[in-house]
Amino acid sequence: MKGIPFFLIFLSVFYFGSILITYAQFDDDEPRTDLVWRQKGFEFYIGSGAYFASKQTADYYTGYPDNDINLNLVFNNEYYNQQIWEIMNNAYPYQEKYIIEDNVMLPAYNIAMDIAIGAKYRFLRDWYLDISYSFRRPIADNVFRFEFPDIDIGNINKNSKYSRNQHLVAKEDRHYFDLSLGYIFQGHPITKPFISIGAMFTYTNIKKFLLFIEEKEFDLLAIAKNPNYTPGVQDMPDYRVWAGPGYGFSATVGLKIAFSKLVSLDPFAQISVASFGNSKVSLPDFNTSFCPNFSVGVRLVICDFAIIRNK
């Protein structure tokens, strides 16, 4: 089910691309075999696809005590802890105490949507500069269980010793700005492979970090801003934002499918090696080592001649 949105995005891009292709105007005296994409000038594109984030940075969302945002923000606060006791007593009335199971899974990112806009400038027949902006929203998901240590499992099912899965869910907004140099191969008038390498600037903003206990939601970012929360007591607000810049490099390969002199569809694959969250103030303990991330998708491209000739 998680792949359905991306499948629909791909269908939408191809659908609208086919409409443009259908209505693209060809000169009556110019046969299709003579189709040639413009050799120089600007190209503008929009794209969509799937983004596969490295789980290397997802260790920020384990909830471990050593992390900046951790489960102790909830369990060591007597008011939140009381809420959890009430939740657990209602869900598991037979238990007398609980601990977090030692075998905690490490979080990983779900496949994210990739949306991009960009422009290319062909300064030579085969060479171009490409500048683009991409938005990705990876979601990290982690599960853990409560263990009831006082239960004798000798005469009961082992699963009765544990709670159902509890969840940690984090949502990031990742912004990519990429400047690259590319080369396009001119072996065929319609299908043209291309490759580019570039430098990128990234900006990561953690939008949500939620703890779910039996479907009861605790906002860990809000709690971290006010860790000493006491009902009825007003504290000074903390305007901290969990965000930070980063940088890296990218390599892209693709295939330009030129259906006319004006419009092409460019399927592509990209690998980026980048760091994220380089801010010790806003994102302490965030993994800032370089890690690989992947994306695949398709771009709908229109050349500048389509704009110029209509003026």
PDB file of C-alpha atoms in Angstrom:
ATOM      1  CA  MET A   1       0.000   0.000   0.000  1.00  0.00           C
ATOM      2  CA  LYS A   2       2.863   2.408   0.714  1.00  0.00           C
ATOM      3  CA  GLY A   3       3.997   2.249  -2.925  1.00  0.00           C
ATOM      4  CA  ILE A   4       0.611   3.306  -4.323  1.00  0.00           C
ATOM      5  CA  PRO A   5       1.196   7.104  -4.028  1.00  0.00           C
ATOM      6  CA  PHE A   6       4.461   6.857  -5.969  1.00  0.00           C
ATOM      7  CA  PHE A   7       2.840   4.705  -8.636  1.00  0.00           C
ATOM      8  CA  LEU A   8       0.101   7.312  -9.022  1.00  0.00           C
ATOM      9  CA  ILE A   9       2.693  10.086  -9.284  1.00  0.00           C
ATOM     10  CA  PHE A  10       4.485   8.271 -12.085  1.00  0.00           C
ATOM     11  CA  LEU A  11       1.209   7.691 -13.873  1.00  0.00           C
ATOM     12  CA  SER A  12       0.320  11.375 -13.550  1.00  0.00           C
ATOM     13  CA  VAL A  13       3.635  12.541 -14.998  1.00  0.00           C
ATOM     14  CA  PHE A  14       3.380  10.166 -17.943  1.00  0.00           C
ATOM     15  CA  TYR A  15      -0.264  11.090 -18.470  1.00  0.00           C
ATOM     16  CA  PHE A  16       0.328  14.823 -18.651  1.00  0.00           C
ATOM     17  CA  GLY A  17       3.474  14.230 -20.651  1.00  0.00           C
ATOM     18  CA  SER A  18       1.497  12.250 -23.196  1.00  0.00           C
ATOM     19  CA  ILE A  19      -0.996  15.115 -23.496  1.00  0.00           C
ATOM     20  CA  LEU A  20       1.786  17.573 -24.279  1.00  0.00           C
ATOM     21  CA  ILE A  21       3.319  15.139 -26.711  1.00  0.00           C
ATOM     22  CA  THR A  22      -0.014  14.597 -28.463  1.00  0.00           C
ATOM     23  CA  TYR A  23      -0.529  18.310 -28.964  1.00  0.00           C
ATOM     24  CA  ALA A  24       3.093  19.124 -29.789  1.00  0.00           C
ATOM     25  CA  GLN A  25       3.184  20.798 -33.202  1.00  0.00           C
ATOM     26  CA  PHE A  26       5.365  19.371 -35.936  1.00  0.00           C
ATOM     27  CA  ASP A  27       6.067  21.104 -39.234  1.00  0.00           C
ATOM     28  CA  ASP A  28       4.126  19.375 -42.007  1.00  0.00           C
ATOM     29  CA  ASP A  29       7.188  19.207 -44.230  1.00  0.00           C
ATOM     30  CA  GLU A  30       9.409  17.762 -41.510  1.00  0.00           C
ATOM     31  CA  PRO A  31       9.229  13.965 -41.171  1.00  0.00           C
ATOM     32  CA  ARG A  32       9.430  12.341 -37.768  1.00  0.00           C
ATOM     33  CA  THR A  33      12.767  10.732 -38.568  1.00  0.00           C
ATOM     34  CA  ASP A  34      14.353  14.184 -38.781  1.00  0.00           C
ATOM     35  CA  LEU A  35      13.325  15.064 -35.238  1.00  0.00           C
ATOM     36  CA  VAL A  36      16.194  16.900 -33.523  1.00  0.00           C
ATOM     37  CA  TRP A  37      16.224  18.286 -29.974  1.00  0.00           C
ATOM     38  CA  ARG A  38      17.679  21.786 -29.811  1.00  0.00           C
ATOM     39  CA  GLN A  39      21.450  21.740 -29.500  1.00  0.00           C
ATOM     40  CA  LYS A  40      21.857  24.845 -27.317  1.00  0.00           C
ATOM     41  CA  GLY A  41      19.771  26.918 -24.968  1.00  0.00           C
ATOM     42  CA  PHE A  42      17.710  26.382 -21.844  1.00  0.00           C
ATOM     43  CA  GLU A  43      15.568  23.454 -20.764  1.00  0.00           C
ATOM     44  CA  PHE A  44      13.104  23.592 -17.878  1.00  0.00           C
ATOM     45  CA  TYR A  45      11.700  20.582 -16.078  1.00  0.00           C
ATOM     46  CA  ILE A  46       9.558  19.239 -13.289  1.00  0.00           C
ATOM     47  CA  GLY A  47      10.048  15.764 -11.930  1.00  0.00           C
ATOM     48  CA  SER A  48       8.781  13.244  -9.451  1.00  0.00           C
ATOM     49  CA  GLY A  49       9.875   9.889  -8.186  1.00  0.00           C
ATOM     50  CA  ALA A  50      10.915   7.842  -5.187  1.00  0.00           C
ATOM     51  CA  TYR A  51      13.626   8.657  -2.647  1.00  0.00           C
ATOM     52  CA  PHE A  52      15.466   6.003  -0.624  1.00  0.00           C
ATOM     53  CA  ALA A  53      17.144   7.551   2.400  1.00  0.00           C
ATOM     54  CA  SER A  54      20.053   5.861   4.135  1.00  0.00           C
ATOM     55  CA  LYS A  55      19.076   4.498   7.544  1.00  0.00           C
ATOM     56  CA  GLN A  56      22.411   5.767   8.860  1.00  0.00           C
ATOM     57  CA  THR A  57      20.863   9.033  10.088  1.00  0.00           C
ATOM     58  CA  ALA A  58      17.757   7.295  11.446  1.00  0.00           C
ATOM     59  CA  ASP A  59      19.606   6.299  14.633  1.00  0.00           C
ATOM     60  CA  TYR A  60      18.650   9.750  15.937  1.00  0.00           C
ATOM     61  CA  TYR A  61      15.166   8.307  16.476  1.00  0.00           C
ATOM     62  CA  THR A  62      15.971   5.243  18.584  1.00  0.00           C
ATOM     63  CA  GLY A  63      14.816   6.946  21.775  1.00  0.00           C
ATOM     64  CA  TYR A  64      17.994   5.878  23.565  1.00  0.00           C
ATOM     65  CA  PRO A  65      18.947   7.900  26.671  1.00  0.00           C
ATOM     66  CA  ASP A  66      22.174   9.132  25.035  1.00  0.00           C
ATOM     67  CA  ASN A  67      20.255  10.854  22.245  1.00  0.00           C
ATOM     68  CA  ASP A  68      19.207  14.477  22.354  1.00  0.00           C
ATOM     69  CA  ILE A  69      15.520  13.500  22.208  1.00  0.00           C
ATOM     70  CA  ASN A  70      14.861  10.302  24.102  1.00  0.00           C
ATOM     71  CA  LEU A  71      12.178   8.314  25.882  1.00  0.00           C
ATOM     72  CA  ASN A  72      13.329   9.497  29.301  1.00  0.00           C
ATOM     73  CA  LEU A  73      11.814  12.888  28.523  1.00  0.00           C
ATOM     74  CA  VAL A  74       8.486  11.114  28.976  1.00  0.00           C
ATOM     75  CA  PHE A  75       9.247   8.320  31.439  1.00  0.00           C
ATOM     76  CA  ASN A  76      11.203  10.549  33.859  1.00  0.00           C
ATOM     77  CA  ASN A  77       8.472  13.168  33.986  1.00  0.00           C
ATOM     78  CA  GLU A  78       6.058  12.201  36.754  1.00  0.00           C
ATOM     79  CA  TYR A  79       3.012  13.631  34.983  1.00  0.00           C
ATOM     80  CA  TYR A  80       3.623  11.888  31.666  1.00  0.00           C
ATOM     81  CA  ASN A  81       4.685   8.749  33.493  1.00  0.00           C
ATOM     82  CA  GLN A  82       1.395   8.727  35.375  1.00  0.00           C
ATOM     83  CA  GLN A  83      -0.467   8.919  32.080  1.00  0.00           C
ATOM     84  CA  ILE A  84       1.509   5.950  30.769  1.00  0.00           C
ATOM     85  CA  TRP A  85       0.717   3.940  33.920  1.00  0.00           C
ATOM     86  CA  GLU A  86      -2.974   4.576  33.409  1.00  0.00           C
ATOM     87  CA  ILE A  87      -2.751   3.575  29.748  1.00  0.00           C
ATOM     88  CA  MET A  88      -0.865   0.373  30.552  1.00  0.00           C
ATOM     89  CA  ASN A  89      -3.157  -0.565  33.440  1.00  0.00           C
ATOM     90  CA  ASN A  90      -6.175  -0.254  31.168  1.00  0.00           C
ATOM     91  CA  ALA A  91      -4.567  -2.207  28.342  1.00  0.00           C
ATOM     92  CA  TYR A  92      -2.830  -4.864  30.489  1.00  0.00           C
ATOM     93  CA  PRO A  93      -4.577  -5.072  33.859  1.00  0.00           C
ATOM     94  CA  TYR A  94      -2.644  -8.206  34.850  1.00  0.00           C
ATOM     95  CA  GLN A  95       0.767  -6.478  34.891  1.00  0.00           C
ATOM     96  CA  GLU A  96       2.344  -4.987  38.014  1.00  0.00           C
ATOM     97  CA  LYS A  97       5.316  -3.215  36.459  1.00  0.00           C
ATOM     98  CA  TYR A  98       6.907  -2.820  33.063  1.00  0.00           C
ATOM     99  CA  ILE A  99      10.277  -2.143  31.497  1.00  0.00           C
ATOM    100  CA  ILE A 100      11.284  -1.448  27.914  1.00  0.00           C
ATOM    101  CA  GLU A 101      12.434  -4.600  26.181  1.00  0.00           C
ATOM    102  CA  ASP A 102      16.196  -4.677  25.596  1.00  0.00           C
ATOM    103  CA  ASN A 103      15.899  -5.955  22.031  1.00  0.00           C
ATOM    104  CA  VAL A 104      14.842  -2.660  20.471  1.00  0.00           C
ATOM    105  CA  MET A 105      14.689  -2.471  16.697  1.00  0.00           C
ATOM    106  CA  LEU A 106      16.685   0.223  14.950  1.00  0.00           C
ATOM    107  CA  PRO A 107      14.559   2.658  12.946  1.00  0.00           C
ATOM    108  CA  ALA A 108      14.628   2.900   9.186  1.00  0.00           C
ATOM    109  CA  TYR A 109      13.133   5.315   6.675  1.00  0.00           C
ATOM    110  CA  ASN A 110      10.134   4.539   4.521  1.00  0.00           C
ATOM    111  CA  ILE A 111      10.330   5.222   0.798  1.00  0.00           C
ATOM    112  CA  ALA A 112       9.732   8.951   0.357  1.00  0.00           C
ATOM    113  CA  MET A 113       8.316  11.087  -2.402  1.00  0.00           C
ATOM    114  CA  ASP A 114      10.771  13.120  -4.479  1.00  0.00           C
ATOM    115  CA  ILE A 115       9.565  16.338  -6.144  1.00  0.00           C
ATOM    116  CA  ALA A 116      11.960  18.476  -8.184  1.00  0.00           C
ATOM    117  CA  ILE A 117      12.116  21.524 -10.411  1.00  0.00           C
ATOM    118  CA  GLY A 118      15.143  22.609 -12.382  1.00  0.00           C
ATOM    119  CA  ALA A 119      16.732  24.190 -15.409  1.00  0.00           C
ATOM    120  CA  LYS A 120      19.522  23.165 -17.757  1.00  0.00           C
ATOM    121  CA  TYR A 121      21.677  25.350 -19.953  1.00  0.00           C
ATOM    122  CA  ARG A 122      23.257  23.680 -22.975  1.00  0.00           C
ATOM    123  CA  PHE A 123      26.299  25.861 -23.582  1.00  0.00           C
ATOM    124  CA  LEU A 124      27.774  23.381 -26.068  1.00  0.00           C
ATOM    125  CA  ARG A 125      26.273  20.648 -28.197  1.00  0.00           C
ATOM    126  CA  ASP A 126      27.074  17.915 -25.686  1.00  0.00           C
ATOM    127  CA  TRP A 127      27.655  19.790 -22.409  1.00  0.00           C
ATOM    128  CA  TYR A 128      25.237  21.476 -20.039  1.00  0.00           C
ATOM    129  CA  LEU A 129      24.874  23.003 -16.594  1.00  0.00           C
ATOM    130  CA  ASP A 130      21.983  21.840 -14.427  1.00  0.00           C
ATOM    131  CA  ILE A 131      20.587  23.597 -11.356  1.00  0.00           C
ATOM    132  CA  SER A 132      17.725  22.014  -9.445  1.00  0.00           C
ATOM    133  CA  TYR A 133      15.758  22.048  -6.222  1.00  0.00           C
ATOM    134  CA  SER A 134      14.322  18.842  -4.764  1.00  0.00           C
ATOM    135  CA  PHE A 135      12.042  18.232  -1.813  1.00  0.00           C
ATOM    136  CA  ARG A 136      12.009  14.906   0.004  1.00  0.00           C
ATOM    137  CA  ARG A 137      10.102  13.905   3.158  1.00  0.00           C
ATOM    138  CA  PRO A 138      11.467  10.656   4.631  1.00  0.00           C
ATOM    139  CA  ILE A 139       9.604   9.165   7.592  1.00  0.00           C
ATOM    140  CA  ALA A 140      11.482   7.083  10.166  1.00  0.00           C
ATOM    141  CA  ASP A 141       9.518   4.372  11.931  1.00  0.00           C
ATOM    142  CA  ASN A 142      10.620   2.409  14.988  1.00  0.00           C
ATOM    143  CA  VAL A 143       8.804  -0.102  17.171  1.00  0.00           C
ATOM    144  CA  PHE A 144       9.463  -1.384  20.662  1.00  0.00           C
ATOM    145  CA  ARG A 145       7.644  -3.374  23.333  1.00  0.00           C
ATOM    146  CA  PHE A 146       7.131  -3.228  27.054  1.00  0.00           C
ATOM    147  CA  GLU A 147       8.187  -6.290  28.997  1.00  0.00           C
ATOM    148  CA  PHE A 148       6.320  -7.405  32.137  1.00  0.00           C
ATOM    149  CA  PRO A 149       9.114  -8.984  34.244  1.00  0.00           C
ATOM    150  CA  ASP A 150       6.904 -10.312  37.058  1.00  0.00           C
ATOM    151  CA  ILE A 151       4.864 -12.584  34.819  1.00  0.00           C
ATOM    152  CA  ASP A 152       5.715 -16.297  34.994  1.00  0.00           C
ATOM    153  CA  ILE A 153       5.655 -17.525  31.416  1.00  0.00           C
ATOM    154  CA  GLY A 154       5.966 -21.183  32.423  1.00  0.00           C
ATOM    155  CA  ASN A 155       2.268 -21.853  31.953  1.00  0.00           C
ATOM    156  CA  ILE A 156       1.287 -19.090  29.507  1.00  0.00           C
ATOM    157  CA  ASN A 157       2.105 -18.035  25.997  1.00  0.00           C
ATOM    158  CA  LYS A 158       5.440 -16.240  25.798  1.00  0.00           C
ATOM    159  CA  ASN A 159       3.803 -13.358  23.942  1.00  0.00           C
ATOM    160  CA  SER A 160       1.784 -12.558  27.065  1.00  0.00           C
ATOM    161  CA  LYS A 161       5.012 -11.340  28.661  1.00  0.00           C
ATOM    162  CA  TYR A 162       5.177  -8.416  26.232  1.00  0.00           C
ATOM    163  CA  SER A 163       2.952  -5.566  25.203  1.00  0.00           C
ATOM    164  CA  ARG A 164       1.890  -4.982  21.661  1.00  0.00           C
ATOM    165  CA  ASN A 165       4.187  -2.852  19.523  1.00  0.00           C
ATOM    166  CA  GLN A 166       4.647   0.738  20.601  1.00  0.00           C
ATOM    167  CA  HIS A 167       5.860   3.236  18.016  1.00  0.00           C
ATOM    168  CA  LEU A 168       8.303   6.056  17.461  1.00  0.00           C
ATOM    169  CA  VAL A 169       7.587   8.015  14.280  1.00  0.00           C
ATOM    170  CA  ALA A 170       9.698  10.900  12.964  1.00  0.00           C
ATOM    171  CA  LYS A 171       9.141  13.039   9.895  1.00  0.00           C
ATOM    172  CA  GLU A 172      11.891  15.047   8.193  1.00  0.00           C
ATOM    173  CA  ASP A 173      11.770  17.678   5.479  1.00  0.00           C
ATOM    174  CA  ARG A 174      14.876  17.523   3.316  1.00  0.00           C
ATOM    175  CA  HIS A 175      15.693  20.293   0.853  1.00  0.00           C
ATOM    176  CA  TYR A 176      18.293  19.671  -1.859  1.00  0.00           C
ATOM    177  CA  PHE A 177      19.929  22.334  -4.005  1.00  0.00           C
ATOM    178  CA  ASP A 178      22.064  20.750  -6.706  1.00  0.00           C
ATOM    179  CA  LEU A 179      24.451  22.332  -9.233  1.00  0.00           C
ATOM    180  CA  SER A 180      25.889  19.849 -11.696  1.00  0.00           C
ATOM    181  CA  LEU A 181      27.788  19.550 -14.943  1.00  0.00           C
ATOM    182  CA  GLY A 182      26.414  17.089 -17.474  1.00  0.00           C
ATOM    183  CA  TYR A 183      27.148  15.417 -20.768  1.00  0.00           C
ATOM    184  CA  ILE A 184      24.553  14.177 -23.256  1.00  0.00           C
ATOM    185  CA  PHE A 185      25.325  11.539 -25.865  1.00  0.00           C
ATOM    186  CA  GLN A 186      24.128  12.417 -29.374  1.00  0.00           C
ATOM    187  CA  GLY A 187      24.087   8.973 -30.945  1.00  0.00           C
ATOM    188  CA  HIS A 188      20.353   8.992 -31.739  1.00  0.00           C
ATOM    189  CA  PRO A 189      17.989  11.859 -32.636  1.00  0.00           C
ATOM    190  CA  ILE A 190      15.239  10.729 -30.247  1.00  0.00           C
ATOM    191  CA  THR A 191      16.839   8.762 -27.393  1.00  0.00           C
ATOM    192  CA  LYS A 192      19.863  10.413 -25.810  1.00  0.00           C
ATOM    193  CA  PRO A 193      21.598   9.056 -22.686  1.00  0.00           C
ATOM    194  CA  PHE A 194      23.035  11.622 -20.295  1.00  0.00           C
ATOM    195  CA  ILE A 195      25.177  11.708 -17.185  1.00  0.00           C
ATOM    196  CA  SER A 196      26.009  14.460 -14.710  1.00  0.00           C
ATOM    197  CA  ILE A 197      27.970  15.018 -11.527  1.00  0.00           C
ATOM    198  CA  GLY A 198      27.423  17.870  -9.124  1.00  0.00           C
ATOM    199  CA  ALA A 199      27.741  19.474  -5.731  1.00  0.00           C
ATOM    200  CA  MET A 200      24.747  19.887  -3.467  1.00  0.00           C
ATOM    201  CA  PHE A 201      23.622  21.816  -0.437  1.00  0.00           C
ATOM    202  CA  THR A 202      21.100  20.191   1.902  1.00  0.00           C
ATOM    203  CA  TYR A 203      18.883  21.477   4.676  1.00  0.00           C
ATOM    204  CA  THR A 204      17.170  19.059   7.049  1.00  0.00           C
ATOM    205  CA  ASN A 205      14.279  20.065   9.290  1.00  0.00           C
ATOM    206  CA  ILE A 206      12.749  17.583  11.728  1.00  0.00           C
ATOM    207  CA  LYS A 207       9.044  18.371  11.593  1.00  0.00           C
ATOM    208  CA  LYS A 208       7.675  15.688  13.913  1.00  0.00           C
ATOM    209  CA  PHE A 209       8.942  13.157  16.410  1.00  0.00           C
ATOM    210  CA  LEU A 210       6.060  11.295  18.011  1.00  0.00           C
ATOM    211  CA  LEU A 211       5.810   8.551  20.610  1.00  0.00           C
ATOM    212  CA  PHE A 212       2.732   6.316  20.502  1.00  0.00           C
ATOM    213  CA  ILE A 213       1.818   4.297  23.609  1.00  0.00           C
ATOM    214  CA  GLU A 214      -1.205   2.129  22.828  1.00  0.00           C
ATOM    215  CA  GLU A 215      -2.238   4.771  20.242  1.00  0.00           C
ATOM    216  CA  LYS A 216      -1.873   7.624  22.747  1.00  0.00           C
ATOM    217  CA  GLU A 217       0.332  10.287  21.132  1.00  0.00           C
ATOM    218  CA  PHE A 218       3.171  12.128  22.882  1.00  0.00           C
ATOM    219  CA  ASP A 219       4.908  14.922  20.960  1.00  0.00           C
ATOM    220  CA  LEU A 220       8.582  14.481  21.841  1.00  0.00           C
ATOM    221  CA  LEU A 221       9.646  17.738  20.168  1.00  0.00           C
ATOM    222  CA  ALA A 222       7.154  19.726  22.239  1.00  0.00           C
ATOM    223  CA  ILE A 223       8.194  17.867  25.388  1.00  0.00           C
ATOM    224  CA  ALA A 224      11.878  18.505  24.668  1.00  0.00           C
ATOM    225  CA  LYS A 225      11.119  22.236  24.517  1.00  0.00           C
ATOM    226  CA  ASN A 226       9.595  22.014  27.990  1.00  0.00           C
ATOM    227  CA  PRO A 227      11.124  18.963  29.710  1.00  0.00           C
ATOM    228  CA  ASN A 228      10.101  20.113  33.201  1.00  0.00           C
ATOM    229  CA  TYR A 229       6.416  20.385  32.359  1.00  0.00           C
ATOM    230  CA  THR A 230       4.126  20.795  35.345  1.00  0.00           C
ATOM    231  CA  PRO A 231       0.352  21.147  34.884  1.00  0.00           C
ATOM    232  CA  GLY A 232      -0.865  24.655  35.643  1.00  0.00           C
ATOM    233  CA  VAL A 233       2.623  26.181  35.607  1.00  0.00           C
ATOM    234  CA  GLN A 234       3.529  28.469  32.723  1.00  0.00           C
ATOM    235  CA  ASP A 235       7.100  28.240  31.498  1.00  0.00           C
ATOM    236  CA  MET A 236       9.060  30.433  29.124  1.00  0.00           C
ATOM    237  CA  PRO A 237       8.613  29.112  25.582  1.00  0.00           C
ATOM    238  CA  ASP A 238      11.583  27.518  23.842  1.00  0.00           C
ATOM    239  CA  TYR A 239      11.755  28.445  20.159  1.00  0.00           C
ATOM    240  CA  ARG A 240      14.365  25.891  19.243  1.00  0.00           C
ATOM    241  CA  VAL A 241      14.110  24.397  15.746  1.00  0.00           C
ATOM    242  CA  TRP A 242      15.563  20.959  15.047  1.00  0.00           C
ATOM    243  CA  ALA A 243      17.194  21.769  11.728  1.00  0.00           C
ATOM    244  CA  GLY A 244      20.609  22.020  10.153  1.00  0.00           C
ATOM    245  CA  PRO A 245      22.451  22.333   6.834  1.00  0.00           C
ATOM    246  CA  GLY A 246      24.554  19.784   5.031  1.00  0.00           C
ATOM    247  CA  TYR A 247      26.460  19.251   1.827  1.00  0.00           C
ATOM    248  CA  GLY A 248      27.518  16.525  -0.553  1.00  0.00           C
ATOM    249  CA  PHE A 249      27.879  15.314  -4.108  1.00  0.00           C
ATOM    250  CA  SER A 250      25.576  13.743  -6.660  1.00  0.00           C
ATOM    251  CA  ALA A 251      25.774  11.590  -9.766  1.00  0.00           C
ATOM    252  CA  THR A 252      22.851  11.215 -12.154  1.00  0.00           C
ATOM    253  CA  VAL A 253      22.282   9.002 -15.178  1.00  0.00           C
ATOM    254  CA  GLY A 254      19.259   9.099 -17.409  1.00  0.00           C
ATOM    255  CA  LEU A 255      17.770   8.881 -20.864  1.00  0.00           C
ATOM    256  CA  LYS A 256      16.240  11.777 -22.783  1.00  0.00           C
ATOM    257  CA  ILE A 257      13.320  10.591 -24.883  1.00  0.00           C
ATOM    258  CA  ALA A 258      12.634  13.512 -27.239  1.00  0.00           C
ATOM    259  CA  PHE A 259       9.099  13.156 -28.604  1.00  0.00           C
ATOM    260  CA  SER A 260       9.301  16.522 -30.333  1.00  0.00           C
ATOM    261  CA  LYS A 261      11.540  19.552 -30.607  1.00  0.00           C
ATOM    262  CA  LEU A 262       9.716  20.929 -27.585  1.00  0.00           C
ATOM    263  CA  VAL A 263       9.006  18.145 -25.109  1.00  0.00           C
ATOM    264  CA  SER A 264      10.868  15.164 -23.717  1.00  0.00           C
ATOM    265  CA  LEU A 265      10.485  12.677 -20.905  1.00  0.00           C
ATOM    266  CA  ASP A 266      13.707  11.954 -19.022  1.00  0.00           C
ATOM    267  CA  PRO A 267      13.714   8.906 -16.721  1.00  0.00           C
ATOM    268  CA  PHE A 268      16.687   9.069 -14.364  1.00  0.00           C
ATOM    269  CA  ALA A 269      18.455   7.526 -11.397  1.00  0.00           C
ATOM    270  CA  GLN A 270      20.557   9.472  -8.923  1.00  0.00           C
ATOM    271  CA  ILE A 271      22.915   8.653  -6.094  1.00  0.00           C
ATOM    272  CA  SER A 272      23.916  11.354  -3.652  1.00  0.00           C
ATOM    273  CA  VAL A 273      26.554  11.105  -0.957  1.00  0.00           C
ATOM    274  CA  ALA A 274      25.852  13.807   1.594  1.00  0.00           C
ATOM    275  CA  SER A 275      25.851  14.839   5.224  1.00  0.00           C
ATOM    276  CA  PHE A 276      22.798  16.171   7.027  1.00  0.00           C
ATOM    277  CA  GLY A 277      21.999  18.225  10.101  1.00  0.00           C
ATOM    278  CA  ASN A 278      25.399  19.850  10.620  1.00  0.00           C
ATOM    279  CA  SER A 279      24.387  21.957  13.623  1.00  0.00           C
ATOM    280  CA  LYS A 280      25.657  21.077  17.080  1.00  0.00           C
ATOM    281  CA  VAL A 281      23.260  23.617  18.569  1.00  0.00           C
ATOM    282  CA  SER A 282      20.051  22.601  16.826  1.00  0.00           C
ATOM    283  CA  LEU A 283      20.803  18.919  16.175  1.00  0.00           C
ATOM    284  CA  PRO A 284      23.298  17.580  18.700  1.00  0.00           C
ATOM    285  CA  ASP A 285      24.000  13.857  18.308  1.00  0.00           C
ATOM    286  CA  PHE A 286      22.652  13.822  14.741  1.00  0.00           C
ATOM    287  CA  ASN A 287      24.796  11.574  12.536  1.00  0.00           C
ATOM    288  CA  THR A 288      26.643  13.975  10.226  1.00  0.00           C
ATOM    289  CA  SER A 289      28.889  11.467   8.468  1.00  0.00           C
ATOM    290  CA  PHE A 290      28.531  11.101   4.712  1.00  0.00           C
ATOM    291  CA  CYS A 291      25.956   8.534   3.659  1.00  0.00           C
ATOM    292  CA  PRO A 292      24.518   7.400   0.306  1.00  0.00           C
ATOM    293  CA  ASN A 293      20.928   8.141  -0.703  1.00  0.00           C
ATOM    294  CA  PHE A 294      19.161   7.105  -3.882  1.00  0.00           C
ATOM    295  CA  SER A 295      16.326   8.408  -6.014  1.00  0.00           C
ATOM    296  CA  VAL A 296      14.658   7.310  -9.232  1.00  0.00           C
ATOM    297  CA  GLY A 297      12.034   9.127 -11.224  1.00  0.00           C
ATOM    298  CA  VAL A 298      11.065  10.864 -14.415  1.00  0.00           C
ATOM    299  CA  ARG A 299      11.251  14.488 -15.540  1.00  0.00           C
ATOM    300  CA  LEU A 300       8.955  16.300 -17.919  1.00  0.00           C
ATOM    301  CA  VAL A 301      11.198  18.663 -19.918  1.00  0.00           C
ATOM    302  CA  ILE A 302      10.333  21.587 -22.171  1.00  0.00           C
ATOM    303  CA  CYS A 303      12.915  23.544 -24.128  1.00  0.00           C
ATOM    304  CA  ASP A 304      13.073  27.341 -24.278  1.00  0.00           C
ATOM    305  CA  PHE A 305      12.100  27.364 -27.967  1.00  0.00           C
ATOM    306  CA  ALA A 306       8.538  26.453 -26.948  1.00  0.00           C
ATOM    307  CA  ILE A 307       8.392  29.724 -24.994  1.00  0.00           C
ATOM    308  CA  ILE A 308      10.271  31.909 -27.456  1.00  0.00           C
ATOM    309  CA  ARG A 309       8.290  30.955 -30.540  1.00  0.00           C
ATOM    310  CA  ASN A 310       4.973  31.786 -28.854  1.00  0.00           C
ATOM    311  CA  LYS A 311       5.980  35.336 -28.061  1.00  0.00           C
TER     312      LYS A 311
END
